[in-house]
Coordinates of C-alpha atoms in Angstrom, one line a residue:
M2 CA 0.0 0.0 0.0
K3 CA 1.3 3.4 -0.9
Y4 CA 1.1 6.4 1.5
S5 CA 1.3 10.1 0.8
F6 CA 3.8 12.2 2.6
T7 CA 0.9 13.6 4.7
T8 CA -0.3 10.1 5.7
C9 CA 3.2 9.1 6.7
Y10 CA 3.6 12.2 8.8
F11 CA 0.4 11.4 10.8
L12 CA 1.5 7.8 11.2
F13 CA 4.8 9.0 12.6
A14 CA 3.0 11.3 15.0
Y15 CA 0.7 8.5 16.1
R16 CA 3.6 6.2 16.8
N17 CA 5.3 8.9 18.9
R18 CA 2.1 9.5 20.9
A19 CA 1.8 5.7 21.5
H20 CA 5.3 5.8 23.0
G21 CA 4.2 8.5 25.5
E22 CA 5.4 11.6 23.5
N23 CA 2.4 13.8 23.7
F24 CA 2.2 16.8 21.4
T25 CA -0.2 18.6 19.1
V26 CA 0.2 17.6 15.5
V27 CA 0.6 20.6 13.2
T28 CA -1.9 20.4 10.3
H29 CA -1.1 23.7 8.7
F30 CA 1.6 26.4 8.6
I31 CA 1.4 30.1 8.5
L32 CA 3.7 31.9 6.0
L33 CA 4.8 35.2 7.5
G34 CA 5.6 36.5 4.0
I35 CA 8.4 38.8 2.8
P36 CA 10.0 40.5 5.8
H37 CA 10.2 44.3 6.1
T38 CA 7.6 45.0 3.4
E39 CA 4.8 46.5 5.6
G40 CA 2.8 49.0 3.6
L41 CA 4.3 47.8 0.2
Q42 CA 2.0 44.8 -0.3
N43 CA -0.1 46.4 -3.2
I44 CA 3.0 47.6 -5.1
L45 CA 4.8 44.3 -4.7
F46 CA 1.7 42.4 -5.8
I47 CA 1.5 44.4 -9.0
I48 CA 5.2 44.0 -9.7
F49 CA 5.3 40.2 -9.0
L50 CA 2.1 39.7 -11.0
I51 CA 3.6 41.4 -14.0
F52 CA 6.7 39.3 -13.7
Y53 CA 4.7 36.1 -13.3
M54 CA 2.5 36.8 -16.3
C55 CA 5.6 37.7 -18.4
T56 CA 7.2 34.4 -17.3
L57 CA 4.1 32.4 -18.4
L58 CA 3.7 34.3 -21.7
G59 CA 7.4 34.3 -22.6
N60 CA 8.0 30.6 -22.0
L61 CA 4.8 29.6 -23.7
L62 CA 5.8 31.6 -26.8
I63 CA 9.2 29.9 -26.8
M64 CA 7.6 26.4 -26.5
T65 CA 5.0 27.3 -29.2
A66 CA 7.8 28.5 -31.6
I67 CA 9.8 25.3 -31.1
F68 CA 6.8 23.0 -31.5
T69 CA 5.5 24.7 -34.7
D70 CA 8.8 25.5 -36.5
S71 CA 10.5 22.5 -38.0
R72 CA 13.8 24.5 -38.2
L73 CA 14.0 24.4 -34.4
H74 CA 13.5 20.6 -34.2
T75 CA 17.1 20.1 -33.0
P76 CA 18.7 18.9 -29.8
M77 CA 19.5 22.4 -28.6
Y78 CA 15.9 23.6 -28.9
F79 CA 14.6 20.3 -27.5
F80 CA 16.5 21.1 -24.3
L81 CA 15.4 24.7 -24.5
C82 CA 11.8 23.6 -24.5
N83 CA 12.4 21.5 -21.4
L84 CA 13.9 24.7 -19.8
S85 CA 10.8 26.7 -20.6
I86 CA 8.6 24.0 -18.9
L87 CA 10.9 24.1 -15.9
D88 CA 10.8 27.9 -15.7
I89 CA 7.0 27.9 -15.7
G90 CA 6.9 25.2 -13.0
F91 CA 9.6 26.6 -10.9
S92 CA 8.0 30.1 -10.9
S93 CA 4.6 28.6 -10.0
V94 CA 5.9 26.8 -6.9
S95 CA 6.0 29.9 -4.8
T96 CA 4.7 32.9 -6.8
P97 CA 0.9 32.2 -6.7
K98 CA 0.9 31.7 -3.0
M99 CA 3.1 34.8 -2.5
L100 CA 0.6 36.8 -4.6
A101 CA -2.3 35.5 -2.5
N102 CA -0.4 36.5 0.6
L103 CA 0.3 40.0 -0.7
W104 CA -3.2 40.7 -2.0
A105 CA -5.6 38.9 0.4
Q106 CA -3.3 38.2 3.4
S107 CA -3.9 34.5 2.7
R108 CA -1.0 33.2 4.8
V109 CA -2.3 29.7 5.8
I110 CA -0.9 26.7 3.9
S111 CA -1.8 23.1 4.6
L112 CA 0.7 20.5 5.7
G113 CA 0.3 18.9 2.3
G114 CA 0.7 22.2 0.5
C115 CA 3.9 22.9 2.4
M116 CA 5.2 19.5 1.6
S117 CA 4.4 20.1 -2.1
Q118 CA 6.3 23.4 -2.1
V119 CA 9.4 21.8 -0.6
F120 CA 9.2 18.8 -3.0
F121 CA 8.6 20.7 -6.2
Y122 CA 11.0 23.6 -5.3
H123 CA 13.9 21.2 -5.0
F124 CA 12.6 18.8 -7.8
L125 CA 12.4 21.5 -10.4
G126 CA 15.4 23.5 -9.1
S127 CA 17.6 20.3 -9.3
T128 CA 16.2 19.4 -12.7
E129 CA 17.0 22.9 -14.0
C130 CA 20.5 22.6 -12.6
L131 CA 21.1 19.3 -14.3
L132 CA 19.5 20.5 -17.5
Y133 CA 22.0 23.4 -17.7
T134 CA 24.8 20.8 -17.5
V135 CA 23.2 18.8 -20.3
M136 CA 22.9 21.9 -22.4
A137 CA 26.5 22.8 -21.8
Y138 CA 27.5 19.3 -23.0
D139 CA 25.3 19.8 -26.1
R140 CA 27.2 23.0 -26.9
Y141 CA 30.5 21.3 -26.3
V142 CA 29.6 18.5 -28.8
A143 CA 28.2 21.0 -31.4
I144 CA 31.4 23.2 -31.3
C145 CA 34.1 20.7 -30.6
H146 CA 32.7 17.8 -32.7
P147 CA 30.5 19.5 -35.3
L148 CA 30.8 16.7 -37.9
R149 CA 29.6 14.0 -35.4
Y150 CA 27.1 16.2 -33.6
L151 CA 23.9 14.7 -35.0
I152 CA 25.4 11.2 -34.5
I153 CA 26.4 11.8 -30.9
M154 CA 23.3 13.9 -30.0
N155 CA 20.7 11.7 -31.7
W156 CA 17.1 11.8 -30.5
K157 CA 17.5 8.7 -28.3
V158 CA 20.5 10.2 -26.5
C159 CA 18.6 13.5 -26.0
A160 CA 15.5 11.7 -24.6
I161 CA 17.7 9.7 -22.2
L162 CA 19.6 12.8 -21.0
A163 CA 16.3 14.8 -20.5
A164 CA 14.5 11.9 -18.8
G165 CA 17.6 11.4 -16.6
T166 CA 17.5 15.0 -15.3
W167 CA 13.9 14.7 -14.3
L168 CA 14.2 11.2 -12.7
T169 CA 17.4 12.0 -10.8
S170 CA 15.9 15.2 -9.4
S171 CA 12.7 13.4 -8.4
F172 CA 14.8 11.1 -6.2
H173 CA 16.8 14.0 -4.8
A174 CA 13.6 16.0 -3.9
T175 CA 11.9 12.9 -2.4
I176 CA 14.9 12.3 -0.1
L177 CA 14.9 15.9 1.1
T178 CA 11.2 16.1 1.6
T179 CA 11.0 12.8 3.4
L180 CA 13.8 13.8 5.8
T181 CA 12.2 17.2 6.4
F182 CA 8.7 15.9 7.3
S183 CA 9.8 12.9 9.1
L184 CA 10.5 15.3 12.0
P185 CA 7.7 16.0 14.5
Y186 CA 6.1 19.4 14.3
C187 CA 4.2 20.0 17.6
G188 CA 4.1 23.6 18.4
P189 CA 4.8 26.8 16.6
N190 CA 3.6 26.7 13.0
E191 CA 4.7 30.2 11.7
V192 CA 7.2 29.9 8.9
D193 CA 9.3 33.0 8.8
Y194 CA 9.5 33.1 5.0
F195 CA 7.3 33.7 2.0
F196 CA 7.2 30.0 1.0
C197 CA 8.0 26.6 2.5
D198 CA 11.7 25.7 2.2
I199 CA 13.6 23.2 4.2
F200 CA 15.6 25.4 6.5
P201 CA 12.7 27.8 7.5
V202 CA 10.5 24.8 8.1
V203 CA 12.8 22.6 10.2
K204 CA 13.3 25.5 12.6
L205 CA 9.8 24.7 13.8
A206 CA 10.5 21.0 14.5
C207 CA 10.4 19.9 18.1
A208 CA 13.4 17.5 17.7
N209 CA 17.1 17.7 17.0
T210 CA 17.5 19.0 13.5
V211 CA 21.3 18.9 13.2
L212 CA 21.2 15.7 11.0
I213 CA 18.5 17.0 8.6
E214 CA 20.2 20.4 8.3
T215 CA 23.6 18.8 7.6
V216 CA 22.3 16.3 5.1
S217 CA 20.2 18.9 3.3
F218 CA 22.9 21.5 3.2
T219 CA 25.4 18.9 1.8
N220 CA 22.9 17.4 -0.6
I221 CA 21.7 20.8 -1.9
G222 CA 25.2 22.1 -2.2
L223 CA 26.6 19.0 -3.9
V224 CA 24.2 19.0 -6.9
P225 CA 24.9 22.7 -8.0
M226 CA 28.7 22.3 -7.3
T227 CA 29.0 19.1 -9.4
C228 CA 26.9 20.7 -12.2
F229 CA 28.9 23.9 -12.1
L230 CA 32.2 22.0 -12.4
L231 CA 30.9 20.0 -15.3
I232 CA 29.7 23.1 -17.1
L233 CA 33.0 24.8 -16.4
T234 CA 34.9 21.8 -17.9
S235 CA 32.7 21.9 -21.0
Y236 CA 33.3 25.6 -21.5
V237 CA 37.1 25.3 -21.0
R238 CA 37.0 22.8 -23.9
I239 CA 34.8 25.1 -25.9
V240 CA 37.0 28.1 -25.4
Y241 CA 40.1 26.0 -26.4
S242 CA 38.3 24.9 -29.6
V243 CA 37.1 28.4 -30.5
L244 CA 40.6 29.9 -30.1
R245 CA 41.9 27.3 -32.5
M246 CA 39.4 28.3 -35.2
S247 CA 40.9 30.1 -38.1
S248 CA 37.5 31.5 -39.3
G249 CA 36.3 34.7 -37.6
E250 CA 32.8 33.9 -38.7
G251 CA 33.0 30.5 -37.0
R252 CA 34.2 32.2 -33.8
R253 CA 31.3 34.6 -33.8
K254 CA 28.8 31.9 -34.5
A255 CA 30.2 29.8 -31.6
A256 CA 30.2 32.8 -29.3
S257 CA 26.6 33.7 -30.1
T258 CA 25.3 30.1 -29.5
C259 CA 27.0 30.0 -26.1
A260 CA 26.3 33.6 -24.9
S261 CA 22.6 33.0 -24.1
H262 CA 23.4 29.7 -22.2
L263 CA 26.2 31.3 -20.3
T264 CA 24.0 34.2 -19.2
V265 CA 21.1 32.0 -17.9
V266 CA 23.7 29.8 -16.1
T267 CA 25.1 32.8 -14.4
L268 CA 21.6 34.0 -13.4
F269 CA 20.8 30.6 -12.0
F270 CA 24.0 29.7 -10.1
G271 CA 24.5 33.3 -8.8
P272 CA 21.6 33.2 -6.4
C273 CA 22.2 29.6 -5.5
A274 CA 25.8 30.4 -4.5
L275 CA 24.8 33.4 -2.5
I276 CA 22.0 31.6 -0.6
Y277 CA 23.6 28.3 0.2
T278 CA 27.3 29.2 0.5
Q279 CA 27.0 32.5 2.5
P280 CA 25.1 31.7 5.7
S281 CA 26.4 35.0 7.2
L282 CA 24.3 37.0 4.8
S283 CA 21.6 39.0 6.5
E284 CA 17.9 38.1 6.0
I285 CA 17.5 41.5 4.2
L286 CA 19.9 40.3 1.5
V287 CA 18.9 36.6 1.3
T288 CA 15.2 37.2 0.6
P289 CA 15.7 39.5 -2.4
V290 CA 18.2 37.1 -3.8
Q291 CA 15.8 34.2 -3.4
I292 CA 12.9 36.2 -4.9
F293 CA 15.2 37.1 -7.9
G294 CA 15.8 33.4 -8.5
N295 CA 12.2 32.4 -8.0
V296 CA 10.4 35.2 -9.9
V297 CA 12.8 37.2 -12.1
T298 CA 15.1 34.6 -13.6
P299 CA 12.3 32.5 -15.1
M300 CA 11.1 35.6 -16.8
L301 CA 14.5 36.7 -18.1
N302 CA 15.4 33.3 -19.6
P303 CA 13.0 33.6 -22.6
V304 CA 14.0 37.2 -23.1
I305 CA 17.7 36.3 -23.2
Y306 CA 17.1 33.5 -25.7
T307 CA 14.9 35.7 -27.9
L308 CA 17.3 38.7 -28.0
W309 CA 20.5 36.8 -28.5
N310 CA 19.4 33.8 -30.6
K311 CA 18.6 34.7 -34.2
E312 CA 16.8 31.4 -34.9
V313 CA 14.4 31.8 -32.0
K314 CA 13.8 35.4 -32.9
A315 CA 13.1 34.5 -36.5
A316 CA 10.7 31.6 -35.4
L317 CA 8.8 34.0 -33.2
T318 CA 8.6 36.5 -36.0
R319 CA 7.2 33.9 -38.3
L320 CA 4.8 32.7 -35.7
T321 CA 3.4 36.2 -35.0
G322 CA 3.3 36.9 -38.8
E323 CA 1.2 33.7 -39.4
K324 CA -1.2 34.8 -36.7
R325 CA -1.7 38.2 -38.3
V326 CA -2.3 36.6 -41.7
S327 CA -4.8 34.2 -40.3
Q328 CA -6.6 37.0 -38.5
T329 CA -6.7 39.1 -41.7
I330 CA -8.2 36.2 -43.7
T331 CA -10.7 35.6 -40.9
H332 CA -11.9 39.2 -40.9

């Protein structure tokens, strides 16, 4: 028989109570929201709503362009389509609840909802991290082995790499979520943050949290660090190959295909590095960095790929042109 995380949590609480450990089981949490924003709720609601709508629109346009334009049916754009799906999902983990908190002061989140936020935040974040590594490898093969690119990066390999990022991250997130909610929560239920993440939540546990905090910090830090080193290795090889090119046009083309990927990688790993490697940062700085990673980066990714990628820009132009033609014919 399969149990949900919530069921397992209540079974754990029941077992502890049977052993004489009496406590009140927490059934919901209260998100205290973004700190130091009293009186700014309406302005922040409008700003974050615009960001969120732009994220949805921009990534949906990228996906539509890739699906409808056969010129973009290549490994690079297959992975870019996966990235767009991830950006929509990652932004949707915390932004809708944050908007509800800002607009209607809807701060209560159920235990299951809190578990879902922790799981999907680390599931989608880890998947995106691994996907950036796969995309770096794809650029490495395209630039360093151009004649064998389509043989190496065939559709079977692309599907395995993409599926591997999703499956690996699901195990990663399941471990972290299970460890987090295997702890008893028996008293305070106010999460001093704008969404449920591991470290703000485990502070409320009425048990020793050293093990979960150590495992989580190590686990969360290990994935981005490994991915970053692999991406760095790929780009060292790419730079070496580009410098050996005799054609100036070839160098420009290689640089243009890598520029957008390097930019989004920087935007992704920058906030990660600040949040998880600088515990001495004050709360005032950590929260804006986290909001930037959750809300702003998913919106910027499609903008970066549209501005710096001629093929995507051309596909979007053709897409909007076809819509205008069809509307003209209809009228």
